[in-house]
Coordinates of N, CA and C in Angstrom, one line a residue:
Chain A
S1 N 113.9 110.7 95.4 CA 113.0 109.7 95.7 C 112.7 108.6 94.5
Y2 N 112.8 107.0 95.1 CA 112.9 106.7 93.9 C 110.9 106.3 93.2
V3 N 111.1 106.4 91.7 CA 109.9 106.9 90.9 C 109.6 105.4 90.0
L4 N 108.5 105.0 90.1 CA 107.9 103.7 89.7 C 106.9 104.4 88.6
T5 N 107.3 103.5 87.0 CA 106.3 104.0 85.9 C 105.2 102.7 85.4
Q6 N 104.0 103.4 85.4 CA 103.3 102.0 85.0 C 102.4 102.7 83.8
P7 N 102.0 101.7 82.6 CA 101.6 102.2 81.4 C 99.9 102.9 82.3
P8 N 99.2 103.8 81.8 CA 98.0 104.2 82.1 C 97.2 103.2 82.1
S9 N 97.0 102.0 81.2 CA 96.5 101.7 80.5 C 96.7 100.4 79.5
V10 N 96.2 99.2 79.8 CA 96.2 97.8 78.9 C 94.7 97.5 78.8
S11 N 95.1 96.9 77.2 CA 93.7 96.3 76.9 C 93.5 94.8 76.3
V12 N 92.8 94.0 76.9 CA 93.3 92.7 76.0 C 92.2 92.1 76.1
A13 N 92.0 91.3 75.2 CA 90.4 90.3 74.7 C 90.5 89.5 75.7
P14 N 89.6 88.7 76.1 CA 89.4 87.4 76.8 C 89.6 86.3 76.5
R15 N 90.5 85.6 77.6 CA 91.6 84.4 77.3 C 92.8 84.5 76.7
Q16 N 93.2 85.7 76.6 CA 94.6 86.0 76.0 C 95.6 86.6 77.5
T17 N 96.5 87.3 77.5 CA 97.6 87.0 78.0 C 97.7 88.6 78.3
A18 N 97.9 89.4 79.4 CA 97.7 90.6 79.6 C 99.2 90.8 80.4
R19 N 100.1 92.0 80.3 CA 101.4 91.9 80.7 C 101.2 93.9 81.4
I20 N 101.4 93.9 82.3 CA 101.4 95.3 82.8 C 102.7 94.9 83.3
T21 N 103.6 96.5 83.1 CA 105.0 96.8 83.3 C 105.0 97.6 84.4
C22 N 105.8 97.6 84.9 CA 106.3 98.8 86.0 C 107.8 98.7 86.0
G23 N 108.1 100.2 85.8 CA 109.4 100.6 85.3 C 110.3 101.3 86.5
G24 N 111.4 101.0 86.7 CA 112.4 101.8 87.9 C 113.4 101.6 87.7
I25 N 114.4 102.3 88.1 CA 115.8 102.0 87.9 C 116.2 100.7 88.7
N26 N 116.6 99.9 88.0 CA 117.5 98.7 89.2 C 116.4 98.3 89.4
I27 N 115.1 98.0 89.1 CA 113.7 97.8 89.6 C 114.0 96.2 90.3
G28 N 115.2 95.5 89.2 CA 115.1 94.2 89.4 C 116.2 94.0 90.5
R29 N 117.0 95.0 91.3 CA 117.3 94.6 92.3 C 116.2 94.8 94.0
R30 N 115.6 95.2 93.7 CA 114.7 95.2 94.7 C 113.0 94.3 94.7
S31 N 112.3 93.8 95.6 CA 111.6 93.4 95.8 C 110.0 94.4 95.4
V32 N 109.2 93.5 94.2 CA 108.1 94.1 94.1 C 106.9 94.0 94.2
H33 N 106.0 94.3 95.0 CA 104.7 93.8 94.6 C 103.6 94.8 94.6
W34 N 102.7 93.5 94.0 CA 101.5 93.6 93.4 C 100.3 94.1 94.3
Y35 N 99.4 94.9 93.6 CA 97.9 94.8 94.1 C 97.4 95.0 93.0
Q36 N 95.6 94.6 93.3 CA 94.7 94.8 92.3 C 93.7 95.3 93.6
Q37 N 93.0 96.1 92.5 CA 91.7 97.6 93.3 C 90.7 97.4 92.0
K38 N 89.5 96.4 92.0 CA 88.5 96.3 91.3 C 87.7 97.6 92.2
P39 N 86.7 98.0 91.3 CA 86.2 99.3 91.0 C 85.1 99.1 92.5
G40 N 85.4 100.5 93.2 CA 84.9 100.3 94.2 C 85.5 99.7 95.8
Q41 N 86.4 98.7 95.7 CA 86.8 98.2 96.4 C 87.9 98.6 97.0
A42 N 88.7 97.6 98.3 CA 90.0 98.3 98.4 C 91.1 97.3 97.7
P43 N 92.2 97.9 97.8 CA 93.1 97.6 97.3 C 93.3 95.6 97.1
V44 N 94.0 94.8 96.8 CA 94.1 93.1 97.3 C 95.8 93.1 97.2
L45 N 96.5 92.5 97.7 CA 97.8 91.9 97.2 C 97.3 91.0 96.5
V46 N 98.4 90.5 95.2 CA 98.3 89.5 94.1 C 99.1 89.4 94.3
V47 N 100.4 89.7 94.5 CA 102.0 89.2 94.2 C 102.7 89.9 95.3
Y48 N 103.4 89.3 95.6 CA 104.3 89.7 96.5 C 105.6 89.0 96.3
D49 N 106.9 90.2 96.9 CA 108.2 89.2 96.7 C 108.7 89.0 95.0
D50 N 107.9 90.0 94.2 CA 108.7 89.5 93.2 C 107.3 88.6 92.1
T51 N 106.8 87.2 92.9 CA 106.9 86.3 92.4 C 106.2 85.7 93.1
D52 N 105.8 85.4 94.0 CA 104.8 84.9 95.4 C 103.3 85.5 95.4
R53 N 102.5 84.0 95.8 CA 101.2 84.5 95.5 C 100.3 84.3 96.4
P54 N 99.6 85.4 97.6 CA 98.8 85.0 98.4 C 98.0 83.7 98.4
S55 N 97.9 83.1 99.6 CA 96.7 81.9 99.0 C 95.4 82.7 98.7
G56 N 94.9 82.3 97.8 CA 93.4 82.5 97.3 C 93.8 83.3 96.0
I57 N 94.5 83.5 95.2 CA 95.2 84.2 94.7 C 95.8 83.0 93.1
P58 N 94.9 83.4 91.8 CA 95.1 81.9 90.9 C 95.7 82.3 90.5
E59 N 96.8 81.1 89.5 CA 97.8 80.9 89.2 C 98.0 81.3 87.8
R60 N 96.8 81.7 87.1 CA 97.0 82.2 86.0 C 97.8 84.1 86.1
I61 N 97.7 84.4 87.7 CA 98.4 86.1 88.2 C 100.3 85.6 88.6
S62 N 101.1 86.1 87.5 CA 102.0 85.7 87.9 C 103.3 87.1 87.6
G63 N 104.4 87.5 88.5 CA 104.9 88.2 88.2 C 106.4 88.1 88.1
S64 N 107.2 88.7 87.5 CA 108.3 88.7 87.6 C 109.8 90.2 87.5
N65 N 110.5 90.1 87.5 CA 111.2 91.3 87.4 C 112.5 91.3 87.2
S66 N 113.2 91.9 86.4 CA 114.6 92.1 86.1 C 115.0 93.5 85.7
G67 N 116.5 93.6 85.5 CA 116.8 94.6 84.9 C 116.0 96.3 85.4
N68 N 115.4 97.0 84.7 CA 114.8 98.1 84.8 C 113.2 97.9 84.9
T69 N 112.7 96.2 84.5 CA 111.3 96.0 84.5 C 111.2 94.9 85.3
A70 N 109.5 95.1 85.9 CA 109.0 94.0 86.8 C 107.4 94.7 85.9
T71 N 107.1 93.1 85.6 CA 105.3 92.2 84.9 C 104.8 91.8 85.7
L72 N 103.6 92.5 85.7 CA 102.8 91.4 86.2 C 101.7 90.9 84.9
T73 N 101.8 89.2 85.0 CA 101.4 88.8 83.9 C 100.3 87.5 84.5
I74 N 99.1 88.3 83.9 CA 97.4 87.6 83.4 C 97.1 86.5 82.4
S75 N 97.4 85.4 82.9 CA 96.9 84.4 81.4 C 95.8 84.9 81.6
R76 N 94.9 83.6 80.0 CA 93.6 83.4 80.1 C 93.0 84.4 80.9
V77 N 92.8 85.6 80.6 CA 92.1 86.8 81.1 C 91.0 86.6 80.6
E78 N 90.2 87.1 82.2 CA 88.1 87.1 82.6 C 87.8 88.5 82.7
A79 N 86.6 88.5 82.2 CA 85.9 89.5 82.6 C 86.5 90.5 84.3
G80 N 86.2 89.3 85.1 CA 86.7 89.8 86.3 C 88.3 90.0 86.9
D81 N 89.0 89.6 85.8 CA 90.3 90.5 86.3 C 90.2 92.1 85.7
E82 N 89.4 92.5 85.5 CA 89.1 94.1 84.9 C 89.5 94.8 86.3
A83 N 90.8 95.7 86.2 CA 90.6 96.3 87.7 C 92.1 97.2 87.3
D84 N 92.0 98.1 88.7 CA 93.1 98.6 88.0 C 94.5 98.0 88.7
Y85 N 95.8 98.1 88.8 CA 96.7 97.1 89.3 C 97.9 98.4 89.5
Y86 N 98.8 97.8 90.5 CA 99.5 99.0 91.1 C 100.5 98.1 91.7
C87 N 102.2 98.7 91.1 CA 103.3 98.4 91.8 C 103.9 99.0 92.9
Q88 N 104.4 98.2 93.6 CA 105.0 98.8 95.2 C 106.1 98.2 95.4
V89 N 107.3 99.2 95.6 CA 108.6 98.8 96.1 C 108.9 99.7 97.2
W90 N 110.0 99.2 98.6 CA 110.1 99.1 99.7 C 111.4 100.1 99.1
D91 N 111.3 101.5 99.5 CA 112.6 102.7 99.3 C 113.3 102.7 100.4
T92 N 114.4 102.0 100.8 CA 115.1 102.3 102.3 C 116.5 103.8 102.1
N93 N 116.0 104.0 100.9 CA 116.8 105.5 100.8 C 116.2 106.5 100.8
S94 N 114.4 106.5 101.0 CA 114.1 107.3 101.0 C 113.5 107.8 102.4
G95 N 113.0 109.0 102.6 CA 112.1 109.7 103.8 C 110.9 108.5 103.7
Q96 N 110.3 108.4 102.3 CA 109.1 108.5 101.8 C 109.0 106.9 101.5
P97 N 109.5 105.5 102.0 CA 109.9 104.1 101.7 C 109.4 103.8 101.4
W98 N 107.8 103.7 101.4 CA 106.8 103.2 100.6 C 106.0 103.8 99.5
V99 N 106.5 103.1 98.1 CA 106.6 103.5 97.0 C 105.4 102.6 96.0
F100 N 104.8 104.0 95.3 CA 103.8 103.1 94.5 C 104.0 104.0 92.7
G101 N 103.7 102.5 92.3 CA 103.3 103.0 90.3 C 102.0 104.0 90.6
G102 N 101.9 104.9 89.2 CA 100.5 105.2 89.5 C 99.4 104.6 88.7
G103 N 99.3 103.2 89.2 CA 98.5 102.1 88.4 C 97.7 102.2 87.1
T104 N 97.7 101.0 86.5 CA 97.3 100.7 85.4 C 96.3 100.1 85.1
K105 N 95.1 100.6 84.8 CA 93.9 100.0 84.6 C 94.0 98.8 83.3
L106 N 93.6 98.0 83.5 CA 93.3 97.1 82.5 C 91.6 96.7 82.1
T107 N 91.7 96.4 81.1 CA 90.5 96.6 80.5 C 90.3 95.1 79.9
V108 N 89.2 94.6 80.0 CA 88.7 93.5 79.0 C 87.9 93.6 77.5
L109 N 88.2 93.3 76.7 CA 87.5 94.0 75.5 C 86.2 93.3 75.1
Chain B
E1 N 89.9 85.2 110.4 CA 89.9 86.2 109.1 C 90.6 87.3 109.6
V2 N 91.5 87.6 109.2 CA 91.8 89.1 108.9 C 90.7 90.0 108.5
Q3 N 90.1 91.5 109.5 CA 89.2 91.8 109.1 C 89.9 93.3 109.9
L4 N 89.8 94.5 109.0 CA 90.5 95.7 109.0 C 89.0 97.0 108.6
V5 N 88.7 97.1 109.6 CA 87.7 97.7 109.4 C 87.4 99.9 110.2
E6 N 87.2 100.4 108.9 CA 87.8 101.7 108.9 C 86.3 102.5 109.5
S7 N 86.4 103.9 109.9 CA 85.3 104.5 110.9 C 85.5 106.2 110.8
G8 N 84.4 107.0 111.0 CA 85.0 108.1 111.2 C 84.9 109.3 109.7
G9 N 85.1 109.1 108.8 CA 84.9 109.9 107.7 C 83.8 110.6 107.9
V10 N 83.9 111.5 107.4 CA 82.3 112.6 107.4 C 82.8 114.0 106.1
V11 N 82.6 115.1 106.0 CA 82.0 115.9 105.4 C 83.1 117.1 106.3
V12 N 83.7 117.7 106.0 CA 84.5 118.9 107.2 C 85.1 119.7 106.7
Q13 N 84.9 121.2 107.1 CA 85.5 122.5 106.3 C 87.2 122.5 106.2
P14 N 87.2 123.2 105.4 CA 89.1 123.3 105.5 C 89.2 124.4 106.7
G15 N 90.2 123.7 107.2 CA 90.8 123.8 108.7 C 90.1 123.1 109.3
G16 N 89.3 122.2 109.5 CA 88.9 121.8 110.2 C 89.4 120.6 110.8
S17 N 89.3 119.6 111.8 CA 90.0 118.8 112.2 C 88.8 117.0 112.5
L18 N 89.5 116.0 112.4 CA 88.9 115.1 111.9 C 89.2 113.6 112.7
R19 N 89.0 112.6 113.1 CA 89.6 112.0 113.6 C 89.1 110.1 113.1
L20 N 90.7 109.2 112.1 CA 89.4 108.2 111.7 C 90.2 107.4 112.7
S21 N 89.1 106.1 112.6 CA 90.0 104.8 113.5 C 89.9 103.8 112.4
C22 N 90.5 102.7 113.0 CA 90.5 101.1 111.8 C 90.6 100.0 113.2
A23 N 89.2 99.3 113.1 CA 89.1 98.3 114.2 C 89.6 97.4 113.6
A24 N 90.9 96.4 114.0 CA 91.3 95.1 113.7 C 90.8 94.1 114.2
S25 N 90.9 92.8 113.8 CA 90.6 91.4 114.1 C 91.2 90.6 113.3
G26 N 91.2 89.4 114.0 CA 91.9 87.7 113.3 C 93.2 88.3 112.8
F27 N 94.0 88.6 113.9 CA 95.0 88.5 113.7 C 96.3 89.2 114.9
A28 N 96.8 89.0 115.2 CA 97.8 89.5 116.7 C 97.9 90.9 116.5
F29 N 97.4 92.1 116.6 CA 97.0 93.7 116.5 C 98.6 93.9 116.9
D30 N 99.2 93.3 118.0 CA 100.4 93.9 118.4 C 101.5 93.4 118.2
D31 N 101.5 92.5 117.1 CA 102.9 92.1 116.6 C 103.2 92.6 115.1
Y32 N 102.0 94.2 114.9 CA 102.4 94.2 113.4 C 102.7 95.9 113.2
G33 N 103.3 96.3 112.1 CA 103.3 97.8 111.8 C 102.0 97.9 110.9
M34 N 101.4 99.1 111.3 CA 100.0 99.7 111.1 C 100.2 100.9 109.7
H35 N 99.5 100.8 109.0 CA 99.4 102.1 107.7 C 98.1 102.9 107.8
W36 N 98.2 103.8 107.4 CA 97.1 104.8 106.4 C 97.7 105.2 105.1
L37 N 97.1 104.7 104.3 CA 97.1 105.5 102.8 C 95.9 106.1 102.4
R38 N 95.9 106.4 101.3 CA 94.6 107.5 100.9 C 94.8 107.3 98.9
Q39 N 93.1 107.6 98.8 CA 93.3 108.0 97.5 C 92.3 108.5 97.3
V40 N 92.7 110.0 96.5 CA 91.4 110.8 96.0 C 91.0 109.7 94.9
P41 N 89.4 109.8 94.7 CA 88.5 109.0 93.9 C 89.0 109.4 92.5
G42 N 89.4 108.3 92.0 CA 90.0 108.1 90.5 C 91.1 108.5 90.0
K43 N 91.9 108.5 91.2 CA 93.5 108.9 91.5 C 94.5 107.3 92.0
G44 N 95.0 107.8 91.9 CA 96.3 106.6 92.6 C 96.4 106.5 94.0
L45 N 97.2 105.3 94.4 CA 97.1 105.4 96.0 C 98.5 106.1 96.2
E46 N 98.4 107.2 97.6 CA 99.3 107.5 98.1 C 99.6 107.2 99.3
W47 N 100.8 106.5 100.1 CA 101.0 106.1 101.6 C 100.9 107.5 102.4
V48 N 100.4 107.5 103.8 CA 100.3 108.5 104.2 C 101.0 108.3 105.4
S49 N 100.9 107.2 106.6 CA 101.8 107.0 107.5 C 101.7 105.7 107.9
L50 N 102.9 105.4 108.6 CA 103.3 104.3 109.3 C 103.4 104.2 110.6
I51 N 102.9 103.4 111.7 CA 103.6 103.3 113.2 C 103.8 101.7 113.3
T52 N 104.9 101.5 114.0 CA 105.8 100.1 113.9 C 104.6 99.7 115.4
W53 N 104.6 98.4 115.8 CA 104.0 97.6 116.3 C 103.5 98.2 117.7
D54 N 104.7 98.4 117.9 CA 105.0 99.1 119.7 C 104.6 100.7 119.9
G55 N 104.4 101.2 118.4 CA 104.2 103.2 118.7 C 106.0 103.4 118.8
G56 N 106.6 102.6 118.5 CA 108.0 103.1 118.6 C 108.6 104.4 118.1
N57 N 108.4 103.4 116.3 CA 108.7 104.5 115.4 C 107.5 104.6 114.6
I58 N 107.6 106.4 114.2 CA 106.3 106.6 113.3 C 106.9 107.7 112.3
Y59 N 106.1 107.3 111.1 CA 107.1 107.6 110.0 C 105.6 108.5 109.1
Y60 N 105.6 109.6 108.5 CA 104.7 110.7 107.8 C 105.1 110.4 106.4
A61 N 104.0 110.5 105.6 CA 104.4 111.1 104.3 C 104.2 112.9 104.3
T62 N 105.3 113.5 103.5 CA 105.4 115.1 103.5 C 104.4 115.7 103.4
S63 N 103.7 115.1 102.6 CA 102.2 116.1 102.8 C 101.2 116.4 103.9
V64 N 101.6 115.6 104.6 CA 101.0 115.5 105.7 C 101.6 115.4 107.5
R65 N 102.9 115.2 107.0 CA 103.8 115.5 108.4 C 103.6 117.1 109.0
G66 N 103.5 116.9 110.2 CA 103.1 118.1 110.8 C 101.7 118.4 110.9
R67 N 100.8 118.2 110.3 CA 99.0 118.0 110.6 C 98.9 116.6 110.9
F68 N 98.9 115.7 110.7 CA 98.2 114.1 111.2 C 99.2 113.9 112.1
T69 N 98.4 112.9 113.0 CA 99.2 112.2 113.9 C 98.6 111.0 113.8
I70 N 99.6 110.0 113.9 CA 99.1 108.4 113.7 C 99.0 107.4 114.9
S71 N 98.4 106.7 115.9 CA 98.8 106.3 117.0 C 98.1 104.9 116.7
R72 N 97.9 104.0 118.1 CA 97.1 103.1 118.3 C 97.3 102.7 119.6
D73 N 96.1 101.6 119.7 CA 95.9 101.2 121.2 C 95.6 99.4 120.9
N74 N 97.0 99.2 121.7 CA 97.1 98.1 121.4 C 95.9 96.8 121.9
N75 N 95.6 97.3 123.0 CA 94.8 96.8 124.0 C 93.3 96.7 123.4
K76 N 93.1 97.9 122.8 CA 91.6 97.9 121.4 C 91.6 97.4 120.3
K77 N 93.1 97.0 119.9 CA 93.4 96.5 118.4 C 93.0 97.3 117.6
S78 N 93.3 99.0 117.6 CA 92.5 100.2 117.3 C 93.8 100.6 116.5
L79 N 93.8 101.2 115.2 CA 94.7 102.0 114.7 C 93.5 103.3 114.5
Y80 N 94.8 105.0 115.0 CA 93.8 106.0 114.9 C 94.7 106.8 113.6
L81 N 94.3 108.0 113.4 CA 94.5 109.1 112.2 C 94.1 110.3 112.7
Q82 N 95.0 111.4 113.9 CA 94.1 112.3 113.6 C 94.5 113.2 112.4
M83 N 93.7 114.2 111.9 CA 93.8 115.2 110.6 C 93.4 116.4 111.2
N84 N 94.1 117.5 111.6 CA 94.0 118.6 111.8 C 94.7 119.3 110.3
S85 N 94.0 120.5 110.5 CA 94.4 121.6 109.5 C 94.4 121.2 108.0
L86 N 93.0 120.5 108.0 CA 92.4 120.1 106.6 C 92.5 120.9 105.4
R87 N 92.7 120.3 104.3 CA 92.7 121.0 103.2 C 91.9 120.0 102.3
D88 N 91.6 121.2 101.3 CA 90.7 120.3 100.0 C 91.6 119.5 99.2
E89 N 92.6 119.6 99.6 CA 93.7 118.1 98.7 C 93.3 116.9 99.7
D90 N 93.0 116.9 100.9 CA 92.7 115.7 101.6 C 92.0 115.1 101.4
T91 N 91.0 115.3 100.6 CA 89.5 114.9 100.4 C 89.9 113.5 99.6
A92 N 89.9 112.4 100.1 CA 90.2 111.0 99.9 C 89.7 110.1 100.4
F93 N 89.4 108.7 99.5 CA 89.4 107.7 100.5 C 90.6 107.5 101.6
Y94 N 90.6 106.9 102.3 CA 91.2 106.3 104.0 C 91.5 105.2 104.3
Y95 N 92.6 104.6 103.9 CA 92.2 103.1 104.2 C 93.7 102.8 104.9
C96 N 93.0 101.8 106.2 CA 94.3 101.7 107.2 C 94.5 100.1 106.2
A97 N 96.0 99.5 106.6 CA 96.2 98.6 106.0 C 97.1 97.9 107.3
K98 N 97.6 96.4 107.0 CA 98.5 95.7 107.5 C 99.9 95.6 107.2
E99 N 100.9 95.5 107.4 CA 102.1 95.3 107.1 C 102.6 93.8 107.2
K100 N 103.5 93.3 106.0 CA 104.2 92.1 106.5 C 105.7 92.0 105.9
M101 N 106.8 91.7 106.1 CA 107.9 91.9 106.4 C 108.1 90.3 104.9
G102 N 108.5 91.0 103.4 CA 108.8 89.6 102.6 C 110.4 89.1 103.0
S103 N 110.4 88.3 101.8 CA 111.8 87.5 102.5 C 113.2 88.1 101.8
S104 N 113.3 89.2 101.3 CA 114.1 89.6 101.2 C 114.0 91.6 101.9
S105 N 113.6 91.3 103.3 CA 113.3 92.8 104.2 C 113.0 93.2 103.5
S106 N 112.1 93.1 102.7 CA 111.2 94.2 101.9 C 109.8 94.0 102.4
W107 N 109.0 95.2 103.1 CA 107.7 95.1 103.2 C 106.9 95.3 102.1
F108 N 105.8 94.9 102.5 CA 104.2 94.9 102.2 C 103.1 95.0 102.7
L109 N 102.1 95.2 102.4 CA 100.6 95.4 102.8 C 99.5 94.1 102.3
D110 N 99.3 93.5 103.1 CA 99.1 91.9 103.2 C 97.2 92.0 103.6
F111 N 96.8 93.0 103.4 CA 95.3 93.3 104.5 C 94.9 94.5 104.4
W112 N 94.1 95.3 103.7 CA 93.6 96.7 103.7 C 92.5 96.3 104.1
G113 N 91.8 97.5 104.2 CA 90.4 97.6 104.9 C 89.3 98.5 104.1
R114 N 88.9 98.4 103.7 CA 87.4 99.0 102.7 C 87.5 100.4 102.3
G115 N 87.8 101.4 103.7 CA 87.9 102.4 103.3 C 87.4 103.5 103.7
T116 N 88.0 104.3 103.9 CA 86.1 105.7 104.7 C 86.8 107.0 104.3
L117 N 85.9 107.7 103.7 CA 85.9 108.8 102.6 C 86.0 110.2 103.4
V118 N 87.2 111.1 103.6 CA 86.8 111.9 104.2 C 86.9 113.3 103.1
T119 N 85.4 114.2 102.9 CA 85.5 114.9 102.3 C 85.9 116.5 102.9
V120 N 87.0 117.5 102.3 CA 86.9 118.7 102.6 C 86.7 119.8 101.5
S121 N 85.6 120.2 102.5 CA 84.9 121.1 101.8 C 83.8 122.0 102.8
S122 N 83.5 123.3 101.8 CA 83.1 124.6 102.5 C 81.6 124.2 101.8

């Protein structure tokens, strides 16, 4: 089955840029989706189809995907961005097509 | 406004059974596939099961296949998860979520409920 690899943690100072990676074999050929989960809350979709944002998600949050790495970028990081972030792909070749990365905890210093 | 509200989570003994419900509102429930996912407190997300819009196709994670049954009632705009032969490792928050197809025929989950906690313990 397809495996997505995320770093367990990323730390960044306020107003700096955070980059959270999601690695997978030829992930650039797939569509990647990202979810934000704040403590005690349900996940929220923040990026879909590599680069698109649902309504209400600030432009500071963006995505990219190429080669073996997809990246979620959060510019001008705020304290309220502190959360766990999960990447997800749909793997048509698997009996369990819904694949999530292990999650990355973003800490705002 | 889309809302998904899970209920039914309780403390249950190993080997016991439980039925979770998810009440949907704010969208055409019978147009969309619906999912159950779970999350052990402090751990990552695990996909559990999917049922297509008409209930015609159903999929399960290997970890729950044969023990859990997903179903839906489009008239009641409700999703269900019947959980049998529960194990300690089934302890988790259970979320229902609505799926949507992206532009590349890839699927994602655009709305989630707040979850309900199932604790399997003697």
